[in-house]
Amino acid sequence: MNFTVPQIAKMIDHSILRPEFTLEDVREGCAIAKKYDVASVCVRPCDVSVAVDLLRGTNVAVGTVIGFPHGDSATEIKVAETELAVHQGAKEIDMVLNIGWLRSGDIAAVEHEIGMIVKAAGTAHVKVILETAYLTDEQKLAACWAAERAGAAFVKTSTGFAPKGATIDDLALMRSAVSAKVQVKASGGVRTLDAIMAMTAVGVTRFGTSSTGEILQDLARRQVSVPGGRA
C-alpha cells in the first residue's frame, strides 16, 4: 500500500516511556510529536500534565500507560491511575492487562478489570497491552476476545520491556481475533519504515515507537525517488 508522510505520522504514538528520561527528554519528545503531527505521544503517568501543556493547541493527543510495565497493580490502583490521567487531559490509555491472571486461565477477571478501566477512561480510547512474549497463541486469542467484550478500542502487542516485541505472526493473529470495531497496535521493536509497511499489510493501524523521526525521514527520502511522491 502507498502512504504519505502525514498518513504514516497519524498512525504513530510517539513513545516517551523510558524510566531514565528527564523532563528535557519529555520536552524534546513532545517537540518531535508536534513537528510531525503524529497521532499521539505516549508518556509516563507522571508526565501527562507536562505533555498536555506542551501540546495544547495541536492535533497531537496525549496518552499514557496504566499498570506499566508488568500489569500486576491492583485493579483499584489501575482505575485510580486512569481517572487521574483522564482528569489531567489524557485522551488515550494504554493499559497492561494482568498477565498472571491470563496465564492462569482466569479470563473473567481479566475481562472485568479491562471493563473497569474502560469505564474509568470515559471517552478516552483504551488500548489493551497483551505482552505477547509471555503468552501462547490460545492466551493471545482469549485476551483479544476479552478486550473486545470489555469495550477496548485497541489490542496492543507489547510494552517494549519484555524479551520480545511485535511480530507479524502475532499481529495477524490479533487482527483475526477482533472485529472491525477494534484496532490493532504494534509496539515493541517497531523501529523502521519497512517494519511499519509490513505490519500495515496485516491490518495494523497504530504503531508505538520512539523512532518516529527516523521512520518519517526515511519515507520522505523514498518519496523523492518515487514518481507521484509516494513510497
mmCIF file of C-alpha atoms in Angstrom:
data_model
loop_
_atom_site.group_PDB
_atom_site.id
_atom_site.type_symbol
_atom_site.label_atom_id
_atom_site.label_comp_id
_atom_site.label_asym_id
_atom_site.label_seq_id
_atom_site.Cartn_x
_atom_site.Cartn_y
_atom_site.Cartn_z
ATOM 1 C CA MET A 1 0.000 0.000 0.000
ATOM 2 C CA ASN A 2 1.079 3.578 -0.588
ATOM 3 C CA PHE A 3 1.260 6.116 2.221
ATOM 4 C CA THR A 4 2.290 9.730 2.550
ATOM 5 C CA VAL A 5 4.369 11.070 5.434
ATOM 6 C CA PRO A 6 1.313 12.680 7.084
ATOM 7 C CA GLN A 7 -0.630 9.424 6.781
ATOM 8 C CA ILE A 8 2.061 7.362 8.492
ATOM 9 C CA ALA A 9 2.564 10.088 11.092
ATOM 10 C CA LYS A 10 -1.094 9.809 12.073
ATOM 11 C CA MET A 11 -0.563 6.085 12.696
ATOM 12 C CA ILE A 12 2.223 6.713 15.233
ATOM 13 C CA ASP A 13 2.106 7.041 19.002
ATOM 14 C CA HIS A 14 5.476 8.609 19.774
ATOM 15 C CA SER A 15 6.766 6.791 22.859
ATOM 16 C CA ILE A 16 8.479 8.699 25.678
ATOM 17 C CA LEU A 17 8.478 5.977 28.306
ATOM 18 C CA ARG A 18 11.995 5.024 29.329
ATOM 19 C CA PRO A 19 12.479 5.309 33.102
ATOM 20 C CA GLU A 20 15.676 7.343 32.823
ATOM 21 C CA PHE A 21 14.153 10.104 30.688
ATOM 22 C CA THR A 22 14.458 13.602 32.112
ATOM 23 C CA LEU A 23 11.937 16.403 31.746
ATOM 24 C CA GLU A 24 14.101 17.734 28.932
ATOM 25 C CA ASP A 25 13.734 14.378 27.170
ATOM 26 C CA VAL A 26 9.961 14.677 27.558
ATOM 27 C CA ARG A 27 10.018 18.182 26.102
ATOM 28 C CA GLU A 28 12.156 17.030 23.172
ATOM 29 C CA GLY A 29 9.851 14.077 22.555
ATOM 30 C CA CYS A 30 6.791 16.304 22.522
ATOM 31 C CA ALA A 31 8.567 18.642 20.103
ATOM 32 C CA ILE A 32 9.156 15.721 17.727
ATOM 33 C CA ALA A 33 5.496 14.713 18.024
ATOM 34 C CA LYS A 34 4.394 18.271 17.294
ATOM 35 C CA LYS A 35 6.790 18.632 14.351
ATOM 36 C CA TYR A 36 5.460 15.546 12.600
ATOM 37 C CA ASP A 37 1.831 15.881 13.787
ATOM 38 C CA VAL A 38 1.657 12.283 14.966
ATOM 39 C CA ALA A 39 -1.460 10.661 16.375
ATOM 40 C CA SER A 40 -0.305 10.915 19.974
ATOM 41 C CA VAL A 41 2.514 10.876 22.443
ATOM 42 C CA CYS A 42 2.593 8.053 24.968
ATOM 43 C CA VAL A 43 4.195 9.345 28.156
ATOM 44 C CA ARG A 44 4.755 8.096 31.675
ATOM 45 C CA PRO A 45 1.877 8.858 34.077
ATOM 46 C CA CYS A 46 3.972 11.486 35.879
ATOM 47 C CA ASP A 47 4.413 13.382 32.600
ATOM 48 C CA VAL A 48 0.790 13.661 31.462
ATOM 49 C CA SER A 49 0.211 17.211 32.653
ATOM 50 C CA VAL A 50 3.544 18.352 31.192
ATOM 51 C CA ALA A 51 2.737 16.820 27.802
ATOM 52 C CA VAL A 52 -0.783 18.278 27.813
ATOM 53 C CA ASP A 53 0.669 21.757 28.364
ATOM 54 C CA LEU A 54 3.314 21.300 25.672
ATOM 55 C CA LEU A 55 0.854 20.002 23.076
ATOM 56 C CA ARG A 56 -2.106 22.264 23.793
ATOM 57 C CA GLY A 57 -3.469 23.717 20.555
ATOM 58 C CA THR A 58 -2.066 20.899 18.393
ATOM 59 C CA ASN A 59 -3.758 17.855 16.888
ATOM 60 C CA VAL A 60 -1.484 15.504 18.855
ATOM 61 C CA ALA A 61 -3.296 13.625 21.601
ATOM 62 C CA VAL A 62 -1.665 12.785 24.910
ATOM 63 C CA GLY A 63 -1.744 9.184 26.034
ATOM 64 C CA THR A 64 -0.265 7.364 28.986
ATOM 65 C CA VAL A 65 0.314 3.880 30.364
ATOM 66 C CA ILE A 66 -1.532 2.133 33.170
ATOM 67 C CA GLY A 67 -0.162 -0.737 35.256
ATOM 68 C CA PHE A 68 3.052 -0.365 33.310
ATOM 69 C CA PRO A 69 5.095 -2.378 32.516
ATOM 70 C CA HIS A 70 4.094 -5.549 34.402
ATOM 71 C CA GLY A 71 0.297 -5.268 34.598
ATOM 72 C CA ASP A 72 0.163 -6.559 38.162
ATOM 73 C CA SER A 73 -1.032 -3.489 40.049
ATOM 74 C CA ALA A 74 -4.294 -3.952 41.938
ATOM 75 C CA THR A 75 -7.326 -3.151 39.801
ATOM 76 C CA GLU A 76 -8.246 -0.284 42.128
ATOM 77 C CA ILE A 77 -4.832 1.277 41.522
ATOM 78 C CA LYS A 78 -5.173 0.913 37.758
ATOM 79 C CA VAL A 79 -8.589 2.554 37.924
ATOM 80 C CA ALA A 80 -7.216 5.422 40.022
ATOM 81 C CA GLU A 81 -4.297 5.866 37.606
ATOM 82 C CA THR A 82 -6.753 6.021 34.725
ATOM 83 C CA GLU A 83 -9.053 8.529 36.419
ATOM 84 C CA LEU A 84 -6.139 10.812 37.273
ATOM 85 C CA ALA A 85 -4.682 10.623 33.765
ATOM 86 C CA VAL A 86 -8.012 11.482 32.159
ATOM 87 C CA HIS A 87 -8.529 14.322 34.652
ATOM 88 C CA GLN A 88 -5.121 15.698 33.633
ATOM 89 C CA GLY A 89 -6.048 15.579 29.954
ATOM 90 C CA ALA A 90 -5.023 12.160 28.622
ATOM 91 C CA LYS A 91 -7.105 11.075 25.638
ATOM 92 C CA GLU A 92 -5.617 7.600 25.183
ATOM 93 C CA ILE A 93 -4.973 4.946 27.837
ATOM 94 C CA ASP A 94 -2.582 2.040 27.188
ATOM 95 C CA MET A 95 -3.196 -0.476 29.963
ATOM 96 C CA VAL A 96 -1.242 -3.650 30.643
ATOM 97 C CA LEU A 97 -3.646 -6.481 31.384
ATOM 98 C CA ASN A 98 -2.964 -8.791 34.300
ATOM 99 C CA ILE A 99 -0.630 -11.279 32.634
ATOM 100 C CA GLY A 100 -0.634 -13.681 35.572
ATOM 101 C CA TRP A 101 -4.423 -13.898 35.625
ATOM 102 C CA LEU A 102 -4.490 -14.520 31.891
ATOM 103 C CA ARG A 103 -1.872 -17.261 32.096
ATOM 104 C CA SER A 104 -3.834 -18.808 34.975
ATOM 105 C CA GLY A 105 -6.920 -19.015 32.787
ATOM 106 C CA ASP A 106 -8.971 -16.500 34.784
ATOM 107 C CA ILE A 107 -10.350 -14.755 31.719
ATOM 108 C CA ALA A 108 -13.357 -13.419 33.630
ATOM 109 C CA ALA A 109 -11.071 -11.469 35.981
ATOM 110 C CA VAL A 110 -9.036 -10.136 33.050
ATOM 111 C CA GLU A 111 -12.179 -9.003 31.248
ATOM 112 C CA HIS A 112 -13.669 -7.441 34.372
ATOM 113 C CA GLU A 113 -10.520 -5.404 35.000
ATOM 114 C CA ILE A 114 -10.387 -4.168 31.397
ATOM 115 C CA GLY A 115 -14.024 -3.174 31.685
ATOM 116 C CA MET A 116 -13.276 -1.198 34.845
ATOM 117 C CA ILE A 117 -10.518 0.691 33.031
ATOM 118 C CA VAL A 118 -12.774 1.357 30.041
ATOM 119 C CA LYS A 119 -15.423 2.764 32.373
ATOM 120 C CA ALA A 120 -12.889 4.942 34.207
ATOM 121 C CA ALA A 121 -11.480 6.211 30.900
ATOM 122 C CA GLY A 122 -14.798 7.618 29.731
ATOM 123 C CA THR A 123 -14.320 8.981 26.225
ATOM 124 C CA ALA A 124 -10.578 8.243 26.195
ATOM 125 C CA HIS A 125 -9.572 5.313 23.995
ATOM 126 C CA VAL A 126 -8.328 2.250 25.867
ATOM 127 C CA LYS A 127 -5.601 0.086 24.333
ATOM 128 C CA VAL A 128 -5.037 -3.274 25.998
ATOM 129 C CA ILE A 129 -1.407 -4.421 26.076
ATOM 130 C CA LEU A 130 -1.212 -8.218 25.952
ATOM 131 C CA GLU A 131 2.573 -8.571 26.394
ATOM 132 C CA THR A 132 2.619 -11.331 23.802
ATOM 133 C CA ALA A 133 6.136 -12.515 24.688
ATOM 134 C CA TYR A 134 4.713 -14.361 27.676
ATOM 135 C CA LEU A 135 1.608 -15.849 26.045
ATOM 136 C CA THR A 136 0.589 -18.855 23.987
ATOM 137 C CA ASP A 137 -1.491 -18.275 20.867
ATOM 138 C CA GLU A 138 -4.547 -19.507 22.753
ATOM 139 C CA GLN A 139 -3.921 -16.952 25.505
ATOM 140 C CA LYS A 140 -3.430 -14.173 22.960
ATOM 141 C CA LEU A 141 -6.778 -15.026 21.378
ATOM 142 C CA ALA A 142 -8.523 -15.175 24.757
ATOM 143 C CA ALA A 143 -7.070 -11.776 25.678
ATOM 144 C CA CYS A 144 -8.233 -10.204 22.424
ATOM 145 C CA TRP A 145 -11.738 -11.579 22.836
ATOM 146 C CA ALA A 146 -11.895 -10.356 26.436
ATOM 147 C CA ALA A 147 -10.647 -6.900 25.437
ATOM 148 C CA GLU A 148 -13.314 -6.547 22.766
ATOM 149 C CA ARG A 149 -16.102 -7.752 25.053
ATOM 150 C CA ALA A 150 -14.946 -5.237 27.671
ATOM 151 C CA GLY A 151 -15.154 -2.327 25.232
ATOM 152 C CA ALA A 152 -11.493 -1.653 24.449
ATOM 153 C CA ALA A 153 -10.680 0.384 21.343
ATOM 154 C CA PHE A 154 -7.372 -1.379 20.586
ATOM 155 C CA VAL A 155 -5.438 -4.517 21.328
ATOM 156 C CA LYS A 156 -1.687 -3.992 21.517
ATOM 157 C CA THR A 157 1.258 -6.367 21.430
ATOM 158 C CA SER A 158 3.849 -5.241 23.929
ATOM 159 C CA THR A 159 5.231 -2.770 26.433
ATOM 160 C CA GLY A 160 8.673 -2.761 24.821
ATOM 161 C CA PHE A 161 10.155 -4.002 28.113
ATOM 162 C CA ALA A 162 9.613 -7.758 27.599
ATOM 163 C CA PRO A 163 12.068 -10.161 25.908
ATOM 164 C CA LYS A 164 10.220 -9.894 22.583
ATOM 165 C CA GLY A 165 8.110 -7.218 20.920
ATOM 166 C CA ALA A 166 5.720 -7.130 17.976
ATOM 167 C CA THR A 167 5.855 -9.864 15.342
ATOM 168 C CA ILE A 168 3.936 -10.244 12.101
ATOM 169 C CA ASP A 169 2.512 -13.589 13.224
ATOM 170 C CA ASP A 170 1.180 -12.147 16.484
ATOM 171 C CA LEU A 171 -0.270 -9.102 14.754
ATOM 172 C CA ALA A 172 -2.031 -11.219 12.137
ATOM 173 C CA LEU A 173 -3.434 -13.446 14.895
ATOM 174 C CA MET A 174 -4.674 -10.458 16.877
ATOM 175 C CA ARG A 175 -6.246 -8.872 13.812
ATOM 176 C CA SER A 176 -8.094 -12.119 13.075
ATOM 177 C CA ALA A 177 -9.360 -12.315 16.654
ATOM 178 C CA VAL A 178 -11.181 -8.986 16.855
ATOM 179 C CA SER A 179 -13.893 -7.327 14.814
ATOM 180 C CA ALA A 180 -13.515 -4.199 12.714
ATOM 181 C CA LYS A 181 -14.581 -2.161 15.776
ATOM 182 C CA VAL A 182 -11.241 -2.899 17.456
ATOM 183 C CA GLN A 183 -7.934 -1.681 16.060
ATOM 184 C CA VAL A 184 -4.541 -3.366 16.416
ATOM 185 C CA LYS A 185 -1.468 -1.532 17.696
ATOM 186 C CA ALA A 186 2.079 -2.800 17.222
ATOM 187 C CA SER A 187 4.626 -1.847 19.839
ATOM 188 C CA GLY A 188 7.991 -3.209 20.873
ATOM 189 C CA GLY A 189 10.828 -3.154 18.368
ATOM 190 C CA VAL A 190 8.993 -1.058 15.756
ATOM 191 C CA ARG A 191 11.990 0.927 14.540
ATOM 192 C CA THR A 192 11.913 1.019 10.737
ATOM 193 C CA LEU A 193 9.670 2.078 7.885
ATOM 194 C CA ASP A 194 9.909 -1.400 6.383
ATOM 195 C CA ALA A 195 8.582 -2.891 9.615
ATOM 196 C CA ILE A 196 5.643 -0.488 9.585
ATOM 197 C CA MET A 197 4.839 -1.230 5.961
ATOM 198 C CA ALA A 198 4.888 -4.984 6.612
ATOM 199 C CA MET A 199 2.643 -4.568 9.634
ATOM 200 C CA THR A 200 0.089 -2.405 7.846
ATOM 201 C CA ALA A 201 -0.228 -5.257 5.351
ATOM 202 C CA VAL A 202 -1.694 -7.478 8.087
ATOM 203 C CA GLY A 203 -4.100 -4.800 9.309
ATOM 204 C CA VAL A 204 -2.193 -2.818 11.917
ATOM 205 C CA THR A 205 -3.373 0.801 12.157
ATOM 206 C CA ARG A 206 -1.325 2.196 15.049
ATOM 207 C CA PHE A 207 2.346 1.938 16.000
ATOM 208 C CA GLY A 208 4.176 2.700 19.208
ATOM 209 C CA THR A 209 7.734 3.781 18.510
ATOM 210 C CA SER A 210 10.462 6.096 19.703
ATOM 211 C CA SER A 211 11.984 6.105 16.192
ATOM 212 C CA THR A 212 9.403 8.483 14.752
ATOM 213 C CA GLY A 213 11.824 10.962 13.194
ATOM 214 C CA GLU A 214 13.973 8.285 11.555
ATOM 215 C CA ILE A 215 10.961 6.441 10.139
ATOM 216 C CA LEU A 216 9.302 9.519 8.672
ATOM 217 C CA GLN A 217 12.563 10.899 7.300
ATOM 218 C CA ASP A 218 13.147 7.560 5.566
ATOM 219 C CA LEU A 219 9.701 7.751 3.994
ATOM 220 C CA ALA A 220 10.303 11.341 2.846
ATOM 221 C CA ARG A 221 13.585 10.285 1.198
ATOM 222 C CA ARG A 222 11.891 7.417 -0.600
ATOM 223 C CA GLN A 223 9.128 9.669 -1.858
ATOM 224 C CA VAL A 224 11.673 11.897 -3.576
ATOM 225 C CA SER A 225 12.757 8.971 -5.719
ATOM 226 C CA VAL A 226 9.282 7.636 -6.454
ATOM 227 C CA PRO A 227 7.099 9.226 -9.162
ATOM 228 C CA GLY A 228 3.960 10.736 -7.687
ATOM 229 C CA GLY A 229 5.545 11.338 -4.297
ATOM 230 C CA ARG A 230 4.525 8.052 -2.651
ATOM 231 C CA ALA A 231 6.555 5.125 -1.405
#
